[in-house]
PDB file of C-alpha atoms and ligand atoms in Angstrom:
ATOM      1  CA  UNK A 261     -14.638  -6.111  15.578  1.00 54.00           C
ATOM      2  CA  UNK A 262     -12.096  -5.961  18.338  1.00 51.00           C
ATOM      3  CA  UNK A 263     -10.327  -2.104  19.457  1.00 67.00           C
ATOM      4  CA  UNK A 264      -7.726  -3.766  20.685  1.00 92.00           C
ATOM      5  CA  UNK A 265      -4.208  -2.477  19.298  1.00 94.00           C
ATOM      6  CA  UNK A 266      -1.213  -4.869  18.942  1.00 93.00           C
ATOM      7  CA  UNK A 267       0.651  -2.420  17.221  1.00 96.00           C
ATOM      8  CA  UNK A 268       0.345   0.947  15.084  1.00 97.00           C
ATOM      9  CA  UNK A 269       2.384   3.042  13.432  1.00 97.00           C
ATOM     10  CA  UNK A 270       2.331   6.211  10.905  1.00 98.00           C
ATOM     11  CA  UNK A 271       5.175   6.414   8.272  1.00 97.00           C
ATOM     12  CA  UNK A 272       5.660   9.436   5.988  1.00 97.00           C
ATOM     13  CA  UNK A 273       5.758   8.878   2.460  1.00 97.00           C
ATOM     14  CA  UNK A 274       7.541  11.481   0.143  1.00 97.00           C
ATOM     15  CA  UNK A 275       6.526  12.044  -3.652  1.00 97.00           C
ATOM     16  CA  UNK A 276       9.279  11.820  -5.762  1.00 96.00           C
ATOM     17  CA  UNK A 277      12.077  10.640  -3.280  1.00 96.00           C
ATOM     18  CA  UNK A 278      13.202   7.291  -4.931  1.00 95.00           C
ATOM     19  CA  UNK A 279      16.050   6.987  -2.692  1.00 94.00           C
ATOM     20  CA  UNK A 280      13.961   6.247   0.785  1.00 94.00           C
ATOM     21  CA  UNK A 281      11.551   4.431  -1.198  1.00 94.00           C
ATOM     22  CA  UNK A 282      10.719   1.208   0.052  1.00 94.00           C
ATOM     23  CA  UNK A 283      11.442   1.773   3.935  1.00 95.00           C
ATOM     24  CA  UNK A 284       7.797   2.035   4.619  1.00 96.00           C
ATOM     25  CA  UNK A 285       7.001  -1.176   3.747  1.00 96.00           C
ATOM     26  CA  UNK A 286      10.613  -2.953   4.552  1.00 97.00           C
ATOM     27  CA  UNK A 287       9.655  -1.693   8.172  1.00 97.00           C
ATOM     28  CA  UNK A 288       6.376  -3.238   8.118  1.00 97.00           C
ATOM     29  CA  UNK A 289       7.801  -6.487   7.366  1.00 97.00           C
ATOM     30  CA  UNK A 290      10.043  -6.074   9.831  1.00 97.00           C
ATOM     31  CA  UNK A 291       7.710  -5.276  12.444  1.00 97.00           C
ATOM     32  CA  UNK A 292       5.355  -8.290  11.300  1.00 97.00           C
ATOM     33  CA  UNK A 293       7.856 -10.943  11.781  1.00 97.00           C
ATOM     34  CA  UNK A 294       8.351  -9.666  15.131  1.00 97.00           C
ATOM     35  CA  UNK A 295       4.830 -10.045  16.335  1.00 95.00           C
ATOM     36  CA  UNK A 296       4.842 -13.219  14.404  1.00 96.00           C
ATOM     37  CA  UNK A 297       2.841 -12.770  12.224  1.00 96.00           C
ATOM     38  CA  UNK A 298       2.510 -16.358   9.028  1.00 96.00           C
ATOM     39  CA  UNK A 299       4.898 -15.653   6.779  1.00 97.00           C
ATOM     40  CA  UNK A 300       2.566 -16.113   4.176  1.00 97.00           C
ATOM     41  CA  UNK A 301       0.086 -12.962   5.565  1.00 97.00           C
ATOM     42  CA  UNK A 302       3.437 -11.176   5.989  1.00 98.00           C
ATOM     43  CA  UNK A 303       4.232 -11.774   2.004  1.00 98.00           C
ATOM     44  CA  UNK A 304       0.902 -10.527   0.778  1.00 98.00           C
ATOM     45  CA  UNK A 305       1.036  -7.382   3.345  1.00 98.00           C
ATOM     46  CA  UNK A 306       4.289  -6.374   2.649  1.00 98.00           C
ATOM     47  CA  UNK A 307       3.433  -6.270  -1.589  1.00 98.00           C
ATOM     48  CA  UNK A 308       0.782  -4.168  -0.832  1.00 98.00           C
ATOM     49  CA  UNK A 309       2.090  -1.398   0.836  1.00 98.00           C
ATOM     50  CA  UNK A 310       4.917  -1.640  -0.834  1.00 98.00           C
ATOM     51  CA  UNK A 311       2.879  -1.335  -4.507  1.00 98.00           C
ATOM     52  CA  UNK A 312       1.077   1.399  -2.488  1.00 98.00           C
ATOM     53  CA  UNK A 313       3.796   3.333  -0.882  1.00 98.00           C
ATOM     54  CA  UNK A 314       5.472   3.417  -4.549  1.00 98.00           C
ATOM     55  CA  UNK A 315       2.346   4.717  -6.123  1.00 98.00           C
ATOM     56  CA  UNK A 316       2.813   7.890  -3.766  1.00 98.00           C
ATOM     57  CA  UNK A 317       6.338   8.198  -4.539  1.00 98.00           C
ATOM     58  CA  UNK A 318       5.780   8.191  -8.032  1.00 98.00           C
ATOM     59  CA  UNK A 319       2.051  10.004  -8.381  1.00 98.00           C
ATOM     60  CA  UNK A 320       1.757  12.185  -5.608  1.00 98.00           C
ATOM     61  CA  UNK A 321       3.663  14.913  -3.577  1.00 98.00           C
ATOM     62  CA  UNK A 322       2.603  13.492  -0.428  1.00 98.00           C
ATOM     63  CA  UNK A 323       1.345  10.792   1.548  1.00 98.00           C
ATOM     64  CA  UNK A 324       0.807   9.098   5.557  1.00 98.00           C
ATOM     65  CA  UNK A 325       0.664   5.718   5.503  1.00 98.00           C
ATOM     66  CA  UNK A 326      -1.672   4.143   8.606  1.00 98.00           C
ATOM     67  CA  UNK A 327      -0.437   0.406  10.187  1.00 98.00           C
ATOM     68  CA  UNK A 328      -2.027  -1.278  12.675  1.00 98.00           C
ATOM     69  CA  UNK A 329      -2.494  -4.626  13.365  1.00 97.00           C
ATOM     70  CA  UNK A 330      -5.115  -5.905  16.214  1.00 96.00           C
ATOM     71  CA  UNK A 331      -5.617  -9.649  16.949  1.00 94.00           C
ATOM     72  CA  UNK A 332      -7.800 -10.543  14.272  1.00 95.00           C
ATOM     73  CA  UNK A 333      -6.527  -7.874  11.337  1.00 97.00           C
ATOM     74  CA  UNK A 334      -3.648  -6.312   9.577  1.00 98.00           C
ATOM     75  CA  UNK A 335      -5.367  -2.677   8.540  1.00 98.00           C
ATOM     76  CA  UNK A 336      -2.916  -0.609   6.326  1.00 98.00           C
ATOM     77  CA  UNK A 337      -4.217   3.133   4.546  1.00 98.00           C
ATOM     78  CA  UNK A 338      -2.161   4.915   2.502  1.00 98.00           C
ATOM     79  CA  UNK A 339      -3.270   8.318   2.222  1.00 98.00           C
ATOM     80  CA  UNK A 340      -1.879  10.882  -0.522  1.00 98.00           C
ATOM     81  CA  UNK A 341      -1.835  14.663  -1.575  1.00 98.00           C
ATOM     82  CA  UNK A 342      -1.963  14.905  -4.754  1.00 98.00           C
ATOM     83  CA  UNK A 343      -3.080  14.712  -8.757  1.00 98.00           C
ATOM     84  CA  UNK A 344      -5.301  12.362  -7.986  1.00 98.00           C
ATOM     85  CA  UNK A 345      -6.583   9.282 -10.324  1.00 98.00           C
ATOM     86  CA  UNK A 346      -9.452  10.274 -13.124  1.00 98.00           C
ATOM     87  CA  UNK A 347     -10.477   6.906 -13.694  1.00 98.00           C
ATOM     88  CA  UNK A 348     -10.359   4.337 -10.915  1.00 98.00           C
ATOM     89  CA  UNK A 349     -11.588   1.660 -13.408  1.00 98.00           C
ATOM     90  CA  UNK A 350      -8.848   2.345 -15.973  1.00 98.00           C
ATOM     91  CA  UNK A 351      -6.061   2.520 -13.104  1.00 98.00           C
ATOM     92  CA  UNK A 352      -7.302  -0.536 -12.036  1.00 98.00           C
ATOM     93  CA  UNK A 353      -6.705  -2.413 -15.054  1.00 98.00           C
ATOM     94  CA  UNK A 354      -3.636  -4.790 -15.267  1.00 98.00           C
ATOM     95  CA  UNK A 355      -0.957  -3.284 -17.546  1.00 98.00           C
ATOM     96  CA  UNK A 356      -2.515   0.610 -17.341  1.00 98.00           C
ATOM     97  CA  UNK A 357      -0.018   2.819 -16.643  1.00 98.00           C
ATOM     98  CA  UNK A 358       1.000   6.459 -16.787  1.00 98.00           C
ATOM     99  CA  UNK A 359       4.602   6.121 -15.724  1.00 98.00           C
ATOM    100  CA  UNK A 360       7.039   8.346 -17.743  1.00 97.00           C
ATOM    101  CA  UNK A 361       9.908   6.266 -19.354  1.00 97.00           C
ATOM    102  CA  UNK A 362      12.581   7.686 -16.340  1.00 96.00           C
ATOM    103  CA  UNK A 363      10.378   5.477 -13.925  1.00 96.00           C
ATOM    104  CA  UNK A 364       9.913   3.049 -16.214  1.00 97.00           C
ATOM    105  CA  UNK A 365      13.685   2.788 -16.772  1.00 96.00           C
ATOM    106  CA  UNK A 366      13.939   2.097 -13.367  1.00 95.00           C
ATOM    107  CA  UNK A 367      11.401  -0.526 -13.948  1.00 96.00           C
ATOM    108  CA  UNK A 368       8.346   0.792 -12.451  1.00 97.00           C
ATOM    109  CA  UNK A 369       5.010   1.083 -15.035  1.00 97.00           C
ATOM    110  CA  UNK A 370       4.179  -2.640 -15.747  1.00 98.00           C
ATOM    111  CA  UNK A 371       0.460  -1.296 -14.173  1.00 98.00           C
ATOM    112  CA  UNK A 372       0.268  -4.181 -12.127  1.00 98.00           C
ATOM    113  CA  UNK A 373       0.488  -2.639  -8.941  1.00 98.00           C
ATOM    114  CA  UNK A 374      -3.060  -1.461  -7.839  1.00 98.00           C
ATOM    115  CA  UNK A 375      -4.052  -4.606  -9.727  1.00 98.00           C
ATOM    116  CA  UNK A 376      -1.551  -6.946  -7.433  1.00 98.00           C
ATOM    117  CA  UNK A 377      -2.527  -4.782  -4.266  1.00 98.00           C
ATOM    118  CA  UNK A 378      -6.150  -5.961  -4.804  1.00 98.00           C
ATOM    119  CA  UNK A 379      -4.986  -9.655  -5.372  1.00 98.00           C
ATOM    120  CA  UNK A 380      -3.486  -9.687  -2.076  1.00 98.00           C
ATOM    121  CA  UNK A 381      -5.548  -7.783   0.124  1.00 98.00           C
ATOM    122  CA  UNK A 382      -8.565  -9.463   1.768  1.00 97.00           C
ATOM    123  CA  UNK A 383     -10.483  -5.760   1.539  1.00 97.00           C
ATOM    124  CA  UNK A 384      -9.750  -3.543  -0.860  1.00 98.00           C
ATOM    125  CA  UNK A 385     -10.976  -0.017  -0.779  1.00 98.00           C
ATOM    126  CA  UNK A 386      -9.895   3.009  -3.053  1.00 98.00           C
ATOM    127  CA  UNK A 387     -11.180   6.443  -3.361  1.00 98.00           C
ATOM    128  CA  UNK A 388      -9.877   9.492  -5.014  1.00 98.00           C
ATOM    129  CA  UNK A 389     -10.506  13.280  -6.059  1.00 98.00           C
ATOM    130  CA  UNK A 390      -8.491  14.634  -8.913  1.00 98.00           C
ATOM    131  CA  UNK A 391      -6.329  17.393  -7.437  1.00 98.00           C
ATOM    132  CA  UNK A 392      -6.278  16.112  -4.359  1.00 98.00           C
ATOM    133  CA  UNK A 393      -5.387  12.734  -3.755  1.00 98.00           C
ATOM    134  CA  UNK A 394      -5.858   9.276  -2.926  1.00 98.00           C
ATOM    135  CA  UNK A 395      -6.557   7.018  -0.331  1.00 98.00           C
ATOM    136  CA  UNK A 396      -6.019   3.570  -0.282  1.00 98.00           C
ATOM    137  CA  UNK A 397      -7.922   1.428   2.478  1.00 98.00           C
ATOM    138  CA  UNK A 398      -6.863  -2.320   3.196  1.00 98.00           C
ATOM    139  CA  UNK A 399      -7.653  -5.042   5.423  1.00 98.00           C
ATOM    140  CA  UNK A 400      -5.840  -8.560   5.566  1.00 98.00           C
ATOM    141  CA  UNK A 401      -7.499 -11.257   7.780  1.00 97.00           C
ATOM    142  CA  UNK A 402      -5.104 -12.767  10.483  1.00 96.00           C
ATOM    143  CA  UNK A 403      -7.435 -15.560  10.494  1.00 79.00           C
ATOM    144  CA  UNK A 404      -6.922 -16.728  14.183  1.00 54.00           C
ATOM    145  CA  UNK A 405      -3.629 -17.405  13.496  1.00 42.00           C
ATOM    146  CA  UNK A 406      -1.385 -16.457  16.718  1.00 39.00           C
ATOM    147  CA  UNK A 407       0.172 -12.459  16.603  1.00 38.00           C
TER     148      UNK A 407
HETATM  149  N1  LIG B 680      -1.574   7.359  -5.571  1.00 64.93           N
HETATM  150  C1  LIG B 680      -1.828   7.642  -6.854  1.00 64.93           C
HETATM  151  N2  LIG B 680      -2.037   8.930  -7.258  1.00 64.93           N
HETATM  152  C2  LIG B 680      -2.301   9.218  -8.556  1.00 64.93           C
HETATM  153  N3  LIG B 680      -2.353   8.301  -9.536  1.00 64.93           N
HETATM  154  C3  LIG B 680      -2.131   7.003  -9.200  1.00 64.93           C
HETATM  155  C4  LIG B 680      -1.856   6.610  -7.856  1.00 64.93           C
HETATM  156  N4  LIG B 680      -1.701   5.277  -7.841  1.00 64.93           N
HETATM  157  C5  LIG B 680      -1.871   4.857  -9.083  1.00 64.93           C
HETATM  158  N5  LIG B 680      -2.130   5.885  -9.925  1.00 64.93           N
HETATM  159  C6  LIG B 680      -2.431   5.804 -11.379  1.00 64.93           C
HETATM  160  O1  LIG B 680      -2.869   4.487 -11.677  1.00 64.93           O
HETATM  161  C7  LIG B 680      -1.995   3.896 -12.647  1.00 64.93           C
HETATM  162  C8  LIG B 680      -1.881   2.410 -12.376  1.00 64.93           C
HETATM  163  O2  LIG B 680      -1.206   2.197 -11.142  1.00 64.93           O
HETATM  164  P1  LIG B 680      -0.430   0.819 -10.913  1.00 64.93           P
HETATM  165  O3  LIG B 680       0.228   0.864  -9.572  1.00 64.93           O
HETATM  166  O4  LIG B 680      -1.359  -0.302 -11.165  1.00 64.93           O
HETATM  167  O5  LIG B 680       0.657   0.804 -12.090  1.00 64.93           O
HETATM  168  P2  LIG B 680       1.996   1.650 -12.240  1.00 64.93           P
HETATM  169  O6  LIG B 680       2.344   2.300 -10.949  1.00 64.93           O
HETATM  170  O7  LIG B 680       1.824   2.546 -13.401  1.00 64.93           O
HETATM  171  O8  LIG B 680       3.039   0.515 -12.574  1.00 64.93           O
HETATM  172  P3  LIG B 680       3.680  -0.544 -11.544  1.00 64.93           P
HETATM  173  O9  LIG B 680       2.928  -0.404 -10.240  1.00 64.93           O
HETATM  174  O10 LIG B 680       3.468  -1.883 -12.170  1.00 64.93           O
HETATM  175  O11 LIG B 680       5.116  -0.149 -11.412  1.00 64.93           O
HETATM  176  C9  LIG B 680      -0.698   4.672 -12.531  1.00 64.93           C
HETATM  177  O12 LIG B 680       0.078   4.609 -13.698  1.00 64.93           O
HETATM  178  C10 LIG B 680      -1.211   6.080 -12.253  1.00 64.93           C
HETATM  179  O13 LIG B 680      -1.675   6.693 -13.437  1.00 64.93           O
HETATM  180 MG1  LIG B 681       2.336   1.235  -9.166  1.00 64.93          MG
END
């Protein structure tokens, strides 16, 4: 484990607000090809927090997400206020889904985001309380590879 800090940053995420959503994770991109970061690692970061930052807009009133990248690691958490998830297990499955039909008219609520935010981190973590929130912890490996 290294403390050294390439780069952080915190980004607000808003429950609800369809219109910003996305920046979050458009920035992170952003940010990652700057530093230099393979394209590839870029791909699979930038799914994830975008899967992530949409599961706040849609399930929760509010959430922070966490960036920061150090030599060896990419560490995103996405931390939210709000209903919470009863079953992690269910959530988890690919094609569960809550969404009402307004999100899934705007084609959210195939419930293959938590499932394709596992699939592309290299540490997945996921906790939850019901009525309070959820917090998503993720690690991607840099691998050596220059940043
Ligand atoms: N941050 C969260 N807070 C509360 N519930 C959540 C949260 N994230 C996910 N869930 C619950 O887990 C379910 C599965 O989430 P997942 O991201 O896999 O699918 P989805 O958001 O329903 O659809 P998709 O991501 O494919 O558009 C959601 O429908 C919702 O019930
Ligand atoms: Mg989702």
């Amino acid at each position: 484990m290294t403390s050294d800090v390439v780069f952080q940053q915190n980004f607000a995420i808003h429950g609800g607000d369809f219109v910003n959503a996305g920046e979050s994770s458009c920035k992170i991109r952003i940010i990652l090809k700057e530093i230099g970061v393979d394209a590839e690692i870029i791909r699979r970061v930038a799914i994830a927090a975008y899967e992530a930052e949409m599961n706040v807009v849609m399930y929760a009133e509010l959430g922070k997400m966490h960036f920061m990248v150090t030599p060896k690691k990419i560490h995103l958490t996405i931390e939210d206020k709000g209903q919470g998830i009863e079953n992690i297990e269910l959530a988890m499955q690919p094609g569960y889904s809550t969404a009402t039909e307004e999100m899934r008219e705007m084609g959210f609520g195939a419930g293959m985001g938590l499932p394709n935010i596992r699939k592309n981190a290299d540490v997945f973590n996921i906790s939850s309380i019901v009525g309070k929130g959820t917090t998503l912890k993720l690690t991607f490996e840099l691998n050596g590879k220059q940043n």
